[in-house]
Coordinates of C-alpha atoms in Angstrom, one line a residue:
X1 CA -28.9 17.9 19.1
X2 CA -27.5 14.5 20.2
X3 CA -24.2 13.2 18.9
X4 CA -26.1 10.3 17.3
X5 CA -28.2 12.6 15.2
X6 CA -25.1 14.5 14.0
X7 CA -23.7 11.4 12.3
X8 CA -24.1 11.3 8.5
X9 CA -26.8 8.9 7.6
X10 CA -24.7 7.1 5.1
X11 CA -21.8 6.5 7.5
X12 CA -22.2 4.5 10.7
X13 CA -18.7 5.2 12.2
X14 CA -17.8 8.1 14.5
X15 CA -18.5 11.5 13.0
X16 CA -15.4 13.1 11.7
X17 CA -13.8 9.8 10.6
X18 CA -12.2 9.8 7.2
X19 CA -11.7 6.2 5.8
X20 CA -12.3 6.8 2.1
X21 CA -12.8 9.7 -0.2
X22 CA -16.0 8.0 -1.3
X23 CA -17.4 9.1 2.1
X24 CA -16.9 12.8 1.2
X25 CA -19.4 14.9 -0.7
X26 CA -18.1 17.7 -2.8
X27 CA -19.5 20.0 -0.1
X28 CA -17.3 18.1 2.5
X29 CA -14.3 18.6 0.3
X30 CA -15.0 22.3 -0.1
X31 CA -15.4 22.7 3.7
X32 CA -12.0 21.0 4.3
X33 CA -10.3 23.2 1.8
X34 CA -11.9 26.2 3.2
X35 CA -10.8 25.5 6.8
X36 CA -7.3 24.6 5.5
X37 CA -7.0 28.1 4.0
X38 CA -8.5 29.8 7.0
X39 CA -6.0 28.0 9.3
X40 CA -3.1 29.3 7.3
X41 CA -4.2 32.9 7.9
X42 CA -4.7 32.5 11.7
X43 CA -2.0 33.7 14.1
X44 CA 0.0 30.8 15.5
X45 CA -1.0 31.4 19.1
X46 CA -4.7 31.5 18.2
X47 CA -4.3 28.3 16.1
X48 CA -2.7 26.5 19.1
X49 CA -5.8 26.9 21.2
X50 CA -8.2 25.1 18.8
X51 CA -7.4 21.6 20.1
X52 CA -5.7 22.5 23.4
X53 CA -6.0 19.6 25.8
X54 CA -7.2 17.1 23.2
X55 CA -5.4 13.7 22.8
X56 CA -4.5 12.2 19.4
X57 CA -2.8 8.9 18.8
X58 CA -0.8 8.1 15.7
X59 CA -0.9 4.3 15.1
X60 CA 1.6 3.4 12.4
X61 CA 2.2 -0.2 11.2
X62 CA 4.3 1.0 8.2
X63 CA 7.1 3.4 7.8
X64 CA 6.2 7.0 6.9
X65 CA 7.9 10.3 6.6
X66 CA 5.6 12.9 5.1
X67 CA 2.2 11.6 6.3
X68 CA 3.2 10.8 9.9
X69 CA 5.2 14.0 10.4
X70 CA 2.6 16.3 8.9
X71 CA -0.2 14.7 11.0
X72 CA 1.9 15.0 14.1
X73 CA 3.0 18.6 13.4
X74 CA -0.5 19.5 12.5
X75 CA -1.9 18.2 15.8
X76 CA 0.8 19.9 17.8
X77 CA 0.3 23.2 16.0
X78 CA -3.4 23.0 17.0
X79 CA -2.4 22.5 20.7
X80 CA -3.2 18.8 20.9
X81 CA -1.2 16.2 22.8
X82 CA 0.1 13.4 20.6
X83 CA 1.5 9.9 21.1
X84 CA 3.1 7.7 18.4
X85 CA 2.6 3.9 18.5
X86 CA 4.5 1.9 15.9
X87 CA 4.6 -1.8 15.2
X88 CA 8.3 -1.9 16.1
X89 CA 8.1 -0.4 19.6
X90 CA 4.9 -1.5 21.2
X91 CA 2.9 -4.6 22.1
X92 CA 2.0 -5.0 18.4
X93 CA 5.4 -6.6 18.1
X94 CA 4.2 -9.2 20.7
X95 CA 1.2 -10.1 18.6
X96 CA -1.5 -7.7 20.0
X97 CA -4.4 -7.3 17.6
X98 CA -5.4 -4.1 16.0
X99 CA -8.7 -4.2 17.9
X100 CA -6.9 -4.5 21.3
X101 CA -4.4 -1.9 20.5
X102 CA -7.2 0.5 19.5
X103 CA -9.2 -0.3 22.7
X104 CA -6.0 0.4 24.7
X105 CA -5.5 3.7 23.1
X106 CA -9.1 4.6 23.7
X107 CA -8.9 3.6 27.4
X108 CA -5.8 5.9 27.7
X109 CA -7.8 8.8 26.5
X110 CA -7.2 9.0 22.7
X111 CA -10.0 11.0 21.2
X112 CA -8.9 10.4 17.6
X113 CA -6.6 7.7 16.0
X114 CA -4.6 8.2 12.9
X115 CA -3.9 4.8 11.3
X116 CA -1.5 3.5 8.7
X117 CA -1.8 -0.2 8.1
X118 CA -0.6 -2.7 5.5
X119 CA -4.0 -4.4 5.2
X120 CA -6.7 -2.8 3.1
X121 CA -9.8 -2.1 5.3
X122 CA -8.0 -2.0 8.6
X123 CA -9.3 1.6 9.3
X124 CA -12.8 0.3 9.0
X125 CA -12.1 -2.4 11.6
X126 CA -10.5 0.1 14.0
X127 CA -13.4 2.6 13.6
X128 CA -16.0 -0.1 14.2
X129 CA -14.3 -1.5 17.2
X130 CA -13.3 1.7 19.0
X131 CA -16.1 4.1 18.1
X132 CA -13.6 7.0 18.1
X133 CA -12.9 9.1 14.9
X134 CA -10.3 7.4 12.7
X135 CA -8.3 9.0 10.0
X136 CA -7.0 6.7 7.3
X137 CA -3.3 7.5 6.7
X138 CA -3.0 4.8 4.1
X139 CA -4.3 1.2 4.2
X140 CA -2.7 -1.5 2.1
X141 CA -3.6 -1.1 -1.6
X142 CA -6.9 0.6 -0.8
X143 CA -6.8 4.3 -0.2
X144 CA -4.9 7.4 1.1
X145 CA -7.7 10.0 1.3
X146 CA -5.7 12.8 3.0
X147 CA -3.1 12.6 0.2
X148 CA -5.8 13.0 -2.5
X149 CA -7.2 16.1 -0.7
X150 CA -3.8 17.7 -0.5
X151 CA -3.2 16.9 -4.1
X152 CA -6.5 18.6 -5.0
X153 CA -5.4 21.7 -3.0
X154 CA -2.0 21.7 -4.8
X155 CA -3.6 21.6 -8.2
X156 CA -6.1 24.4 -7.4
X157 CA -3.2 26.6 -6.1
X158 CA -0.9 26.1 -9.1
X159 CA -3.3 25.9 -12.0
X160 CA -4.3 29.3 -13.4
X161 CA -7.8 30.7 -12.6
X162 CA -8.6 28.2 -9.8
X163 CA -9.7 28.8 -6.2
X164 CA -7.9 26.6 -3.6
X165 CA -10.3 27.6 -0.8
X166 CA -13.3 25.9 -2.1
X167 CA -14.4 23.0 -4.3
X168 CA -17.3 22.4 -6.7
X169 CA -18.1 19.8 -9.3
X170 CA -16.5 22.1 -11.8
X171 CA -13.3 23.1 -9.9
X172 CA -11.1 21.0 -12.2
X173 CA -13.1 21.4 -15.4
X174 CA -10.9 21.1 -18.5
X175 CA -8.0 19.6 -16.5
X176 CA -6.5 16.2 -17.5
X177 CA -4.4 14.5 -14.9
X178 CA -2.1 11.8 -16.0
X179 CA -1.2 9.3 -13.2
X180 CA 1.7 7.1 -14.2
X181 CA 3.5 4.2 -12.6
X182 CA 2.6 1.5 -10.2
X183 CA -1.1 2.0 -10.2
X184 CA -1.8 -1.6 -9.1
X185 CA -0.2 -1.1 -5.7
X186 CA -1.0 2.6 -5.2
X187 CA -3.5 3.7 -2.7
X188 CA -2.7 7.3 -3.8
X189 CA -3.8 6.5 -7.3
X190 CA -7.0 4.9 -6.2
X191 CA -8.0 7.9 -4.0
X192 CA -7.2 10.4 -6.7
X193 CA -9.0 8.4 -9.4
X194 CA -12.1 8.3 -7.2
X195 CA -12.0 12.0 -6.2
X196 CA -10.7 14.1 -9.1
X197 CA -13.4 13.2 -11.6
X198 CA -16.0 14.3 -9.1
X199 CA -14.4 17.8 -9.3
X200 CA -14.5 17.8 -13.1
X201 CA -11.1 16.4 -14.0
X202 CA -10.3 13.7 -16.5
X203 CA -7.9 11.1 -15.2
X204 CA -5.6 9.1 -17.5
X205 CA -4.0 6.1 -15.9
X206 CA -0.7 5.2 -17.6
X207 CA 1.7 2.3 -17.2
X208 CA 2.5 -1.2 -18.4
X209 CA -0.1 -3.9 -17.9
X210 CA 1.7 -5.7 -15.0
X211 CA 1.4 -2.4 -13.0
X212 CA -1.9 -1.2 -14.5
X213 CA -4.5 -4.0 -15.1
X214 CA -7.5 -3.2 -17.2
X215 CA -9.7 -3.7 -14.1
X216 CA -8.6 -0.2 -13.1
X217 CA -11.2 1.2 -15.5
X218 CA -13.8 0.2 -12.9
X219 CA -12.6 2.9 -10.6
X220 CA -15.3 5.1 -12.2
X221 CA -16.4 7.5 -14.8
X222 CA -13.8 10.0 -15.9
X223 CA -11.0 7.4 -15.8
X224 CA -9.2 6.2 -18.9
X225 CA -6.2 3.9 -19.5
X226 CA -3.5 5.0 -21.9
X227 CA -0.5 2.8 -22.3
X228 CA 1.6 5.2 -24.4
X229 CA 3.1 7.7 -21.9
X230 CA 4.1 10.2 -24.6
X231 CA 0.6 10.2 -26.0
X232 CA -0.8 10.7 -22.5
X233 CA 1.6 13.6 -21.8
X234 CA 0.3 15.5 -24.9
X235 CA -3.1 15.7 -23.2
X236 CA -1.9 16.6 -19.7
X237 CA -2.2 19.7 -17.6
X238 CA -1.0 17.7 -14.6
X239 CA 1.4 14.8 -14.4
X240 CA 1.5 12.7 -11.2
X241 CA 4.3 10.2 -11.1
X242 CA 4.2 7.2 -8.7
X243 CA 7.1 5.4 -7.1
X244 CA 7.9 1.9 -8.4
X245 CA 7.4 -0.2 -5.3
X246 CA 10.2 -2.7 -5.7
X247 CA 9.1 -4.4 -2.4
X248 CA 5.8 -5.3 -4.1
X249 CA 7.2 -6.5 -7.5
X250 CA 7.7 -10.1 -6.5
X251 CA 6.1 -12.3 -9.1
X252 CA 5.6 -9.5 -11.6
X253 CA 7.6 -9.5 -14.9
X254 CA 8.9 -6.0 -15.1
X255 CA 12.1 -4.9 -16.9
X256 CA 13.2 -1.8 -15.0
X257 CA 15.4 -0.6 -17.9
X258 CA 12.6 -0.9 -20.3
X259 CA 10.2 0.8 -17.8
X260 CA 12.6 3.8 -17.5
X261 CA 12.9 4.1 -21.3
X262 CA 9.1 4.1 -21.7
X263 CA 7.7 5.7 -18.6
X264 CA 10.3 7.9 -16.9
X265 CA 9.5 11.6 -16.7
X266 CA 12.7 13.3 -17.7
X267 CA 13.4 16.8 -18.8
X268 CA 13.6 16.0 -22.5
X269 CA 10.3 14.2 -22.5
X270 CA 8.5 16.9 -20.5
X271 CA 9.8 19.7 -22.7
X272 CA 8.7 17.9 -25.9
X273 CA 5.3 16.6 -24.8
X274 CA 4.0 18.8 -21.9
X275 CA 6.1 21.8 -21.3
X276 CA 3.5 23.6 -19.3
X277 CA 2.2 20.6 -17.2
X278 CA 2.3 20.7 -13.5
X279 CA 4.5 17.9 -12.1
X280 CA 3.5 16.1 -8.9
X281 CA 4.7 13.1 -6.9
X282 CA 3.3 11.9 -3.5
X283 CA 6.7 10.6 -2.4
X284 CA 8.9 9.0 -1.6
X285 CA 10.3 9.4 -5.1
X286 CA 13.2 7.5 -6.6
X287 CA 15.2 9.9 -8.7
X288 CA 16.5 8.3 -11.8
X289 CA 13.7 5.7 -11.9
X290 CA 10.2 7.1 -12.4
X291 CA 11.4 10.7 -12.4
X292 CA 14.7 12.5 -13.2
X293 CA 16.2 14.9 -10.8
X294 CA 16.0 17.9 -13.2
X295 CA 12.2 17.5 -13.4
X296 CA 11.8 16.9 -9.7
X297 CA 13.6 20.2 -9.0
X298 CA 12.4 22.1 -12.0
X299 CA 10.0 25.0 -12.4
X300 CA 7.0 22.7 -13.3
X301 CA 7.4 20.7 -10.0
X302 CA 4.9 21.2 -7.2
X303 CA 6.3 18.3 -5.1
X304 CA 7.4 20.5 -2.2
X305 CA 4.1 22.4 -2.3
X306 CA 2.3 19.0 -1.9
X307 CA 4.3 18.3 1.3
X308 CA 3.4 21.8 2.7
X309 CA -0.2 21.3 1.9
X310 CA -0.2 18.1 3.9
X311 CA 0.1 20.2 7.0
X312 CA -2.8 22.5 6.3
X313 CA -5.1 19.8 5.0
X314 CA -4.4 17.4 7.8
X315 CA -4.9 20.2 10.3
X316 CA -8.4 20.7 8.9
X317 CA -9.1 17.0 9.0
X318 CA -8.1 16.9 12.7
X319 CA -10.5 19.7 13.5
X320 CA -13.2 18.0 11.5
X321 CA -12.5 14.8 13.5
X322 CA -12.6 16.4 17.0
X323 CA -15.2 19.0 16.5
X324 CA -17.6 16.4 15.1
X325 CA -20.8 18.3 14.3
X326 CA -19.2 21.6 15.2
X327 CA -16.6 21.6 12.4
X328 CA -18.3 24.7 11.0
X329 CA -17.5 26.5 14.3
X330 CA -13.8 26.9 13.3
X331 CA -14.6 28.8 10.2
X332 CA -14.0 32.5 10.3

């Protein structure tokens, strides 16, 4: 079978790329979760041979702690060689274009590029121009697909009666996920709102209108807007809080004191409205603003588990990217 024939018909970029959750079928999501679970069971030495000798470039135009570190550690744990290129220590600072930077990395032997970029759609440009598999590590206000996948795995691990090693259209049946905060600027919210309903979940988006315009309803079926956070919490099995992105608030009329009063998830509010709800946050979180410290550190919190799942899910995505049509060969 030729490489060309292995490419999904609906997707014209290099096989193994992940630019949007919309490119994933439920079967694709299931395969990624399955490999993530299998990798965790494999001995370290065996895991380190899976990508031995392969070259992976991390191209980051924005700061990152969790995403960059987990992708890098995942690649190294699989035996790959990695190189980090940031906008502050490369020719990007001198004005080199994304296309030319990508072509340079390809010429140096990069077989996969992990990209974070402030412009929505940048991963599509890089994938088109280089022809190598590209993993979207967050692009502008568009998407953060690997975060949505690790969020799904976290929910399936913590919610009773679920299986985190597979996914079907009913995996999250009966689960209502409340996503609260700066929906307008959040690529995490967009990816989750696109993916979770396809696995059976109901998604409630919650926040004041400057951070949650009505157009968000167009994200798809299974998505609803609720302005009253307390009312949304009463329906929630999962509460996902989002950081207030102060750097993006220019021009918006938002009273932070009023926001904290109406939308902060604190211990009193959680105990009164959703005492059994799973609490999630993609980070970085601002304690005392969108979430209180007692909730972030409390028994309902799955925030550290989200970070841990970043390693296993991103390991699976790297295997998917570099094994192309042979992704199934890593299953056991």
